[in-house]
Tab-separated table of C-alpha atoms in Angstrom:
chain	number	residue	atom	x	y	z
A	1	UNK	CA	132.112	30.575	231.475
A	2	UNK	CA	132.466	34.203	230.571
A	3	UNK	CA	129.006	36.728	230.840
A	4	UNK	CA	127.243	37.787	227.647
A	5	UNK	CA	126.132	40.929	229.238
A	6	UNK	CA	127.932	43.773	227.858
A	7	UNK	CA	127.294	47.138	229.314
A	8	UNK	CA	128.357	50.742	226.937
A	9	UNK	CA	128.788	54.199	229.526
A	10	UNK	CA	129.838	57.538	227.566
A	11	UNK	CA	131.346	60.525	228.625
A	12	UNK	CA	131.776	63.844	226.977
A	13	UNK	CA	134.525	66.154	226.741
A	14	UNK	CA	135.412	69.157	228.008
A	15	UNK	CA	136.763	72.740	227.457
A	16	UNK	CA	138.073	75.394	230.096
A	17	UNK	CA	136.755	78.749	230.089
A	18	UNK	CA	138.077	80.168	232.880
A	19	UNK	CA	140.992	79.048	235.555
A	20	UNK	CA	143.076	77.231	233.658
A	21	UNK	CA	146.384	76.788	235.999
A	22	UNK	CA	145.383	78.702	239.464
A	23	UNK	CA	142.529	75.460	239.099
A	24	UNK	CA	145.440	72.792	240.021
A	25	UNK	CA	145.555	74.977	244.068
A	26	UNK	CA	143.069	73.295	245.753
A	27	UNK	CA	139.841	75.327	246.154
A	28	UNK	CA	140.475	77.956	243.590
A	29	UNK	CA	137.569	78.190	241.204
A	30	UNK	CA	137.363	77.643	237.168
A	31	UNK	CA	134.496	77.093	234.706
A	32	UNK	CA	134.185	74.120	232.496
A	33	UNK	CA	131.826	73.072	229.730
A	34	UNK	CA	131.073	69.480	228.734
A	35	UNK	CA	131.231	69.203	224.670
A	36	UNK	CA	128.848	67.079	222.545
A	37	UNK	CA	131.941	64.821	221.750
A	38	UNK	CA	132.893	61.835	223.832
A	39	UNK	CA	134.068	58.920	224.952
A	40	UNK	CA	132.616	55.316	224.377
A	41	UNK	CA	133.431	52.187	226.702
A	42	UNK	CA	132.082	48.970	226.197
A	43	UNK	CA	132.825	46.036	228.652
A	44	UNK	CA	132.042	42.481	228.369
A	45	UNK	CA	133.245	38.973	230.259
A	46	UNK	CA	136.173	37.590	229.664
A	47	UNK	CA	137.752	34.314	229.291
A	48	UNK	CA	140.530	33.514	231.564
A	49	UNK	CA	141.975	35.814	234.201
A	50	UNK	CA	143.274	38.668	232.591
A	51	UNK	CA	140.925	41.817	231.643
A	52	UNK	CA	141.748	43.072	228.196
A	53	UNK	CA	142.238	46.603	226.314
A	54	UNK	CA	141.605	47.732	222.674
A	55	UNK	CA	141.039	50.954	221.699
A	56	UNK	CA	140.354	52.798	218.068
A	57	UNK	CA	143.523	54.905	218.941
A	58	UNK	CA	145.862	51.903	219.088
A	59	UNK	CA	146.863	49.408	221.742
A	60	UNK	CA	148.776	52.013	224.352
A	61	UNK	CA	146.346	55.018	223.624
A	62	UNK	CA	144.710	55.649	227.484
A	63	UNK	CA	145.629	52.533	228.704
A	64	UNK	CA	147.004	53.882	231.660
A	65	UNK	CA	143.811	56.062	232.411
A	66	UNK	CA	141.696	52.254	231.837
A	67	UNK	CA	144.102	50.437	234.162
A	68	UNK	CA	144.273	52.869	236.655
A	69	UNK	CA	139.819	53.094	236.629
A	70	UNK	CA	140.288	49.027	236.448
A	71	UNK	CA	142.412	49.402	239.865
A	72	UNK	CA	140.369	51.980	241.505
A	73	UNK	CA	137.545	50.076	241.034
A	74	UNK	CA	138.954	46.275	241.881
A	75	UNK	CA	139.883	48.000	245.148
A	76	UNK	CA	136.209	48.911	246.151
A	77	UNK	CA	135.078	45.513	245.557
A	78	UNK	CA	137.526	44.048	247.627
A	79	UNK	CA	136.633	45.871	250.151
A	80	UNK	CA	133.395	44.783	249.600
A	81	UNK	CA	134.047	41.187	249.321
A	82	UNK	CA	133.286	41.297	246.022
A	83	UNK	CA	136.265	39.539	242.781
A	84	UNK	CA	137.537	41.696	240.278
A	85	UNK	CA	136.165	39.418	236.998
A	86	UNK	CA	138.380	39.443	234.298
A	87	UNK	CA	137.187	41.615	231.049
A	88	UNK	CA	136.882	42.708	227.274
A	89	UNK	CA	137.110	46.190	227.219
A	90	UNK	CA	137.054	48.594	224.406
A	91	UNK	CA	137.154	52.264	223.850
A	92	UNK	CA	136.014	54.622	220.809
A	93	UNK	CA	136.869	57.734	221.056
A	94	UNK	CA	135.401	60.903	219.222
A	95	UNK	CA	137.589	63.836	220.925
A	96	UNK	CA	140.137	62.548	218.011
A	97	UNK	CA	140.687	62.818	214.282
A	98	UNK	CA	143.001	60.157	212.503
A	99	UNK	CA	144.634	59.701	215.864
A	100	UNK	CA	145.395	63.257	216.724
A	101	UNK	CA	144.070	65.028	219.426
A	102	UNK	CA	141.530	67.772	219.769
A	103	UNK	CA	142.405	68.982	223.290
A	104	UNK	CA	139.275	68.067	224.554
A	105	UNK	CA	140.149	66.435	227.393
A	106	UNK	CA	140.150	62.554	226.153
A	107	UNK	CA	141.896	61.344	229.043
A	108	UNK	CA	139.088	62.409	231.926
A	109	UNK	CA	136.536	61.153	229.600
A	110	UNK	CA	137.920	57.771	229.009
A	111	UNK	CA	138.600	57.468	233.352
A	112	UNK	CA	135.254	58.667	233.754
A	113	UNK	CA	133.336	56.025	231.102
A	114	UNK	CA	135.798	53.482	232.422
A	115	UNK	CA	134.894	53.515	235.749
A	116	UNK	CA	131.249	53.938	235.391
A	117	UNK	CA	130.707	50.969	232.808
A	118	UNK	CA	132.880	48.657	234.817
A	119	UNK	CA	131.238	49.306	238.117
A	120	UNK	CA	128.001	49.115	236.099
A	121	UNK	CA	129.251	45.798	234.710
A	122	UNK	CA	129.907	44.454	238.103
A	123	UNK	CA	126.454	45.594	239.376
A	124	UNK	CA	127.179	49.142	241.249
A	125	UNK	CA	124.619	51.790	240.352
A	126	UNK	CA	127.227	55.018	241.360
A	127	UNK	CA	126.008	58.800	242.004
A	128	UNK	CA	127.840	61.530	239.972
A	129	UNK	CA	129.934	62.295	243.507
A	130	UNK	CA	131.009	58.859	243.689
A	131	UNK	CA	131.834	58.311	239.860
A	132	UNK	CA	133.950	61.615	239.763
A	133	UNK	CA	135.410	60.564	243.101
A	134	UNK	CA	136.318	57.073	241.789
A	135	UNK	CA	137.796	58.688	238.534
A	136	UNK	CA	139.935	61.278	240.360
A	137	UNK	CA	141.747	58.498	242.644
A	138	UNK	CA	142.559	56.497	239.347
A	139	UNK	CA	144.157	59.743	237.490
A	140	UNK	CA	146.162	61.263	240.509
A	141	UNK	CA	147.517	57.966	240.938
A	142	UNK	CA	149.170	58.896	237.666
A	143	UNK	CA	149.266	62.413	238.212
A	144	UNK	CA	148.679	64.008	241.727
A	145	UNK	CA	149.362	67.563	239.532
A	146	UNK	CA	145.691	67.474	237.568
A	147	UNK	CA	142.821	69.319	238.646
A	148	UNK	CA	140.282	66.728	237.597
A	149	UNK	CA	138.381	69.260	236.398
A	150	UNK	CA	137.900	67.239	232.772
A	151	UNK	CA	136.971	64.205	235.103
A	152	UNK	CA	133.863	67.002	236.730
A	153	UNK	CA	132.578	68.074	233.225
A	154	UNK	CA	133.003	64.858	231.752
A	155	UNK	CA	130.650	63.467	234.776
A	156	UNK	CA	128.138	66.511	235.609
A	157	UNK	CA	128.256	67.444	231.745
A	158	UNK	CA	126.411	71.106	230.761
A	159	UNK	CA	128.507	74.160	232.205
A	160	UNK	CA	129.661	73.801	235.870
A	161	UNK	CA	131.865	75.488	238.616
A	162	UNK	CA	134.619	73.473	239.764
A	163	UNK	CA	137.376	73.642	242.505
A	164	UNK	CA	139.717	71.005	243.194
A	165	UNK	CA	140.492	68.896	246.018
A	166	UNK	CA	143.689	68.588	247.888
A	167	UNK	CA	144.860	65.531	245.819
A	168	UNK	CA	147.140	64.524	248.403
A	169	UNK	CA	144.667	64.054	251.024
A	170	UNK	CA	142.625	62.165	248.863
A	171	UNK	CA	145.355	59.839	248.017
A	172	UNK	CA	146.631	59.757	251.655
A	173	UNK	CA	142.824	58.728	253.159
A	174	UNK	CA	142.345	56.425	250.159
A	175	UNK	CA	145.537	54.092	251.370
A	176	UNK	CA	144.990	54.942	254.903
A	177	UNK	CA	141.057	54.368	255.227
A	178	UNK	CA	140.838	52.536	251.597
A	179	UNK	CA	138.363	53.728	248.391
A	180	UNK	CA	134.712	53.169	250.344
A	181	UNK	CA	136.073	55.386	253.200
A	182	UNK	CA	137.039	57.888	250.886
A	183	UNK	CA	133.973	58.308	248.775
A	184	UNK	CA	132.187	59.541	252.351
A	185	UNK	CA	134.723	61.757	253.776
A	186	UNK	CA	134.474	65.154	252.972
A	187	UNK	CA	137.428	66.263	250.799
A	188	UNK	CA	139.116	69.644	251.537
A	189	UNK	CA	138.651	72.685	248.545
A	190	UNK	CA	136.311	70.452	246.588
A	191	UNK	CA	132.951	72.158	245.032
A	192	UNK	CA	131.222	70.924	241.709
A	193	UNK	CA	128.136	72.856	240.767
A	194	UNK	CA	125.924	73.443	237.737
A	195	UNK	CA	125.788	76.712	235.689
A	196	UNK	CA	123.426	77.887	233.047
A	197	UNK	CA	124.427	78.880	229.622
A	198	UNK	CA	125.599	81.954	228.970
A	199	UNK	CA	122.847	84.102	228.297
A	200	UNK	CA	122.471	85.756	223.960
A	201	UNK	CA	126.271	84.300	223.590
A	202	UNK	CA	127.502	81.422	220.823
A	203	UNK	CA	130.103	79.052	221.866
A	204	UNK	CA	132.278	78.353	219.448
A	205	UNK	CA	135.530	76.855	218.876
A	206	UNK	CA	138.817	76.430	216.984
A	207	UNK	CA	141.493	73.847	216.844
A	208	UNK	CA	145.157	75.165	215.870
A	209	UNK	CA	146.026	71.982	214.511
A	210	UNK	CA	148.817	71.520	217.115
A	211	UNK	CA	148.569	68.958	219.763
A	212	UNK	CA	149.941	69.928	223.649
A	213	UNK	CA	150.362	68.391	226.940
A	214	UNK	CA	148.455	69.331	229.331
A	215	UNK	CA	150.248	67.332	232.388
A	216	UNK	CA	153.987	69.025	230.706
A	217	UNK	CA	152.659	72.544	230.454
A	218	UNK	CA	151.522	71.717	234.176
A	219	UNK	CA	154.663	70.367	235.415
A	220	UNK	CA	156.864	72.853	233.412
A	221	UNK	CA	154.636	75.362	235.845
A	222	UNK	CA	155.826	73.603	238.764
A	223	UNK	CA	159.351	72.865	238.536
A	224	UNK	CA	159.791	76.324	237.910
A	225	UNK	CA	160.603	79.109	240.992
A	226	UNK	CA	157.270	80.965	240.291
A	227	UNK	CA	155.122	78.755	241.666
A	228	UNK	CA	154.904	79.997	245.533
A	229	UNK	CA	156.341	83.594	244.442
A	230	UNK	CA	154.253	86.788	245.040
A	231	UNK	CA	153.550	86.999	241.618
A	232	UNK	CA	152.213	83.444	241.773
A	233	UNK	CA	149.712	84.435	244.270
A	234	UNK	CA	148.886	87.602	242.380
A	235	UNK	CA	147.815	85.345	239.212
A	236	UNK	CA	145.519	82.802	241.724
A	237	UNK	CA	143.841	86.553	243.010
A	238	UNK	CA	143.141	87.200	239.773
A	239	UNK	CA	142.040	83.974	238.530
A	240	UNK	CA	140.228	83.622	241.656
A	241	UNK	CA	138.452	86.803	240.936
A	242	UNK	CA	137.452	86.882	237.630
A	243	UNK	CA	136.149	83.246	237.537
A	244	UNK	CA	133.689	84.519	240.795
A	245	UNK	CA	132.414	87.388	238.444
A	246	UNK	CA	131.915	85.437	235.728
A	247	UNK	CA	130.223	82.585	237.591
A	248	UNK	CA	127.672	85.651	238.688
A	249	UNK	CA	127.122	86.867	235.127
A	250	UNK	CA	126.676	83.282	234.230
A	251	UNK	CA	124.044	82.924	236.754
A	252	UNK	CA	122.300	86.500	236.355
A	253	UNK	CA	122.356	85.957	232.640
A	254	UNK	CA	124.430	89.369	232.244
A	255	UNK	CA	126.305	88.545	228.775
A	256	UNK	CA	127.963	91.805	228.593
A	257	UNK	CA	129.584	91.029	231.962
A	258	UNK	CA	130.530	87.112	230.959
A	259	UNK	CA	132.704	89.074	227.768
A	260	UNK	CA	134.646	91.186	229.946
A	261	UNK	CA	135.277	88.557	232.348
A	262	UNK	CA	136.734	86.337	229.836
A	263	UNK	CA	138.679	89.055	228.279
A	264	UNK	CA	140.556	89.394	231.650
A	265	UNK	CA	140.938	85.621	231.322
A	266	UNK	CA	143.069	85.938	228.664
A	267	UNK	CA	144.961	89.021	229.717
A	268	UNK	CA	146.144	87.290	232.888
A	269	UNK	CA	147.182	83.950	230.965
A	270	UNK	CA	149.350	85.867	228.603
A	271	UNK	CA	150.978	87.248	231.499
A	272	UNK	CA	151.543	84.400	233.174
A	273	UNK	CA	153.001	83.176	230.087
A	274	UNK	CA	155.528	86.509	229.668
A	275	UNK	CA	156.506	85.846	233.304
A	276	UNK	CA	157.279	82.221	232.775
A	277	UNK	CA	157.854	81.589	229.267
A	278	UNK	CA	155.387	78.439	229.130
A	279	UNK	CA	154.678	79.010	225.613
A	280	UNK	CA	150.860	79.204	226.207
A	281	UNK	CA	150.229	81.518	223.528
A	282	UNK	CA	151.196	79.790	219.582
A	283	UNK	CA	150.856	82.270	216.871
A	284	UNK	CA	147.629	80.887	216.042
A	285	UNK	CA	145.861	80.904	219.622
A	286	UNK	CA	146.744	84.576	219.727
A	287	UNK	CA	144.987	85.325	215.898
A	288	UNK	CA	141.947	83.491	217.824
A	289	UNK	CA	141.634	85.984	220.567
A	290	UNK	CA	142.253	88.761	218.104
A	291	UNK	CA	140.086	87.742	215.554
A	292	UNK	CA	136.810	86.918	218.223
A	293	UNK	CA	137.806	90.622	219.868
A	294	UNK	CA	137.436	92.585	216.392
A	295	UNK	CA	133.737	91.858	216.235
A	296	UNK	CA	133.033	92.559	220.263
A	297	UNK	CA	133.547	88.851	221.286
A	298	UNK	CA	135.774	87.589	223.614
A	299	UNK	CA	138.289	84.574	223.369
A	300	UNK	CA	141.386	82.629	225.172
A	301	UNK	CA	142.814	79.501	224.767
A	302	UNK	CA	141.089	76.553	226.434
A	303	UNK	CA	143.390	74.518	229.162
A	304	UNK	CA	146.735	74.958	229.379
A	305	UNK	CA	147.891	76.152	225.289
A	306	UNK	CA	150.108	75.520	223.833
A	307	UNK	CA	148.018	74.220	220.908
A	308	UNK	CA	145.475	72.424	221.125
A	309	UNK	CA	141.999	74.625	220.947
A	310	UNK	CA	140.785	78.083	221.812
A	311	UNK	CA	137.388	79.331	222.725
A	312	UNK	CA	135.363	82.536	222.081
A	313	UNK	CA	132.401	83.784	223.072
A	314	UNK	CA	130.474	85.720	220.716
A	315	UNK	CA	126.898	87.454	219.621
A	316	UNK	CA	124.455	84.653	218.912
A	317	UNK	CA	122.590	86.973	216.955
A	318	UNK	CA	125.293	87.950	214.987
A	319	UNK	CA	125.090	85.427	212.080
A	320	UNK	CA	127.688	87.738	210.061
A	321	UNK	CA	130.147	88.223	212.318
A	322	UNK	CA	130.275	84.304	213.583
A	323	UNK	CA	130.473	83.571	209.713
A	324	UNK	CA	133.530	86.528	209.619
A	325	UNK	CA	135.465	85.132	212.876
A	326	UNK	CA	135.321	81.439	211.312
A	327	UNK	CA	136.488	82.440	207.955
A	328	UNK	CA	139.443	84.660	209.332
A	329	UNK	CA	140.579	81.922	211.878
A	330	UNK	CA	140.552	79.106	208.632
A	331	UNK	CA	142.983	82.113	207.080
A	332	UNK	CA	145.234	82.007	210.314
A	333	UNK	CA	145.232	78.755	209.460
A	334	UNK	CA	143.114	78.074	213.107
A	335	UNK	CA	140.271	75.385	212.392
A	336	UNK	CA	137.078	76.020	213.281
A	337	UNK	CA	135.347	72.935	214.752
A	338	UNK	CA	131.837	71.735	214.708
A	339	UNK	CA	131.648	71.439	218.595
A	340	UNK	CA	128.451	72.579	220.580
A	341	UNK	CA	128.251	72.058	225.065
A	342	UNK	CA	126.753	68.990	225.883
A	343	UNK	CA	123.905	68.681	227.695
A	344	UNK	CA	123.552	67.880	231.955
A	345	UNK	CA	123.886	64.333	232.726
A	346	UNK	CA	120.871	63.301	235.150
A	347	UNK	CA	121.295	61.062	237.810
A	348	UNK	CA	119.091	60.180	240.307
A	349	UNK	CA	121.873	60.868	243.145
A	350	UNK	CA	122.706	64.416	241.401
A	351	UNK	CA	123.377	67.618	243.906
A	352	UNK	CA	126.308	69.897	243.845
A	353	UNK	CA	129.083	68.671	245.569
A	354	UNK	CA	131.136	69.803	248.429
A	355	UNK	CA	133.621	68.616	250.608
């Protein structure tokens, strides 16, 4: 006899603003904000033994993220002494648009609202720390290489600071010690903490109409000789740097200094991507930036480019010159979306995370 109790979790979205790359070394610092788009997981009993997946995006869409939260999970309550039931599970998704991706970060958000609504299902009430621990053992079992800084914004939502853990030692205590063991261990570079708005600045963003991969860009980055070079290091010093500065305008409301901080953002990514030829910058990410510059904004593209979207940061007073930038990117043939940050999540357990 299968449970009529069905229990929905959501998670948002994210974009990068700053640290995009130097965020995959553990403990180097980015910025990420949580977008008012997300992520919807329903889970329900299930006849028989097997725990099924359907998803608006098509049968094989995230699958991998679901199984590898189903896993992640199953193994904490067998430690626990507790069965795995078998499931319905389904997953909407609004980070999409006639199954193309935004570059939003869909991937984190589905692990995130997988996890929580199955452990809710199965009666665990998690804290933020656990949740985005839980979600970043299932996704570097697929990909030791991610940050999981989508799975951070997706969990804390709002604006937050974020630096990585080492993902090995995470994986390496979680088979050693198993999952319980490694939600109480401190993990090495890890921090997760909340950041106001910016201060008298407009988020707003654009979509080039071209989908990338994050996890190729990422690996292209690593198979390549740079990574580990002096020049490598120079870009993680610099990406190290301006992310601190622009947490502290971020947190002394100093707009002006937020703008410049970004603009460096962008100025080190293109170099990084003259170095190494990653292709972050399309023809359209770069009209963006230009176009959010002209009118004393500041802009970059958001995660690893390629395609996918680009942010800027302009006057939120300036109801001409956000109504200029959105008609010139629509010319560059650069889409501007409807997207706003999302609010903080609350949770009873919440405080910043370290270690």
């Amino acid at each position: 006899m299968t449970s009529r109790r069905t229990v929905v979790r959501r998670a948002p979205g994210k974009l990068f603003v700053a640290g995009e790359y130097a965020v995959v070394e553990p403990g180097t610092p980015s910025i990420l904000v949580a977008v008012d788009r997300e992520v919807t997981v329903t889970v329900s009993g299930a006849c028989g033994s097997g725990t099924v997946v359907s998803s608006d995006l098509g049968p094989r869409t995230r699958a991998p993220h679901v199984q590898a939260a189903l896993k992640t999970v199953a193994g904490l309550l067998a430690e626990r002494g507790l069965p795995a039931p078998a499931l319905n599970i389904t997953v909407s998704s609004r980070l999409h648009e006639n199954g193309r991706k935004f570059g939003l970060g869909s991937s984190g958000a589905v692990t995130v609202a997988a996890v929580e609504a199955v452990a809710a299902f199965c009666g665990m009430t998690l804290s933020h720390d656990h949740l985005f621990r839980l979600a970043l053992l299932a996704t570097a079992r697929l990909d030791a290489k991610g940050s999981g800084g989508d799975l951070a914004a997706s969990t804390w939502g709002g604006w937050i600071t974020y630096r990585a853990p080492d993902r090995a030692f995470v994986l390496d205590l979680a088979r050693r010690r198993g999952v319980e063991e490694a939600l109480r261990t401190p993990w090495p570079g890890l921090e997760i903490r909340r950041l106001p708005p910016p201060a008298g600045l407009a988020l707003e963003v654009g979509w080039t109409g071209r989908p990338a991969s994050t996890p190729s860009l990422v690996s292209g980055l690593h198979r390549r000789t740079w990574r580990g070079s002096a020049s490598h290091q120079k870009f993680v010093a610099a990406s190290t740097d301006f992310v601190r500065a622009a947490t502290g305008a971020l947190e002394t409301g100093d707009g002006t200094g937020l703008l410049r901080q970004i603009r460096r953002a962008r100025q080190e990514l293109a170099r990084l991507d003259e170095e190494v030829g990653l292709g972050i910058f399309t023809a359209e990410l770069t009209a963006l930036c230009d176009v959010a510059e002209s009118v004393g904004g500041a802009a970059k593209p958001s995660g690893a480019g390629g395609g996918d979207c680009g942010i800027a940061l302009l006057d939120a007073e300036a109801s001409p010159d956000i109504a200029h930038v959105r008609e010139r990117w629509t010319a560059a043939g650069v889409r501007p979306l409807p997207i706003r940050p999302a609010m903080e999540k609350e949770n009873l357990h919440d405080r910043p995370t370290q270690g």
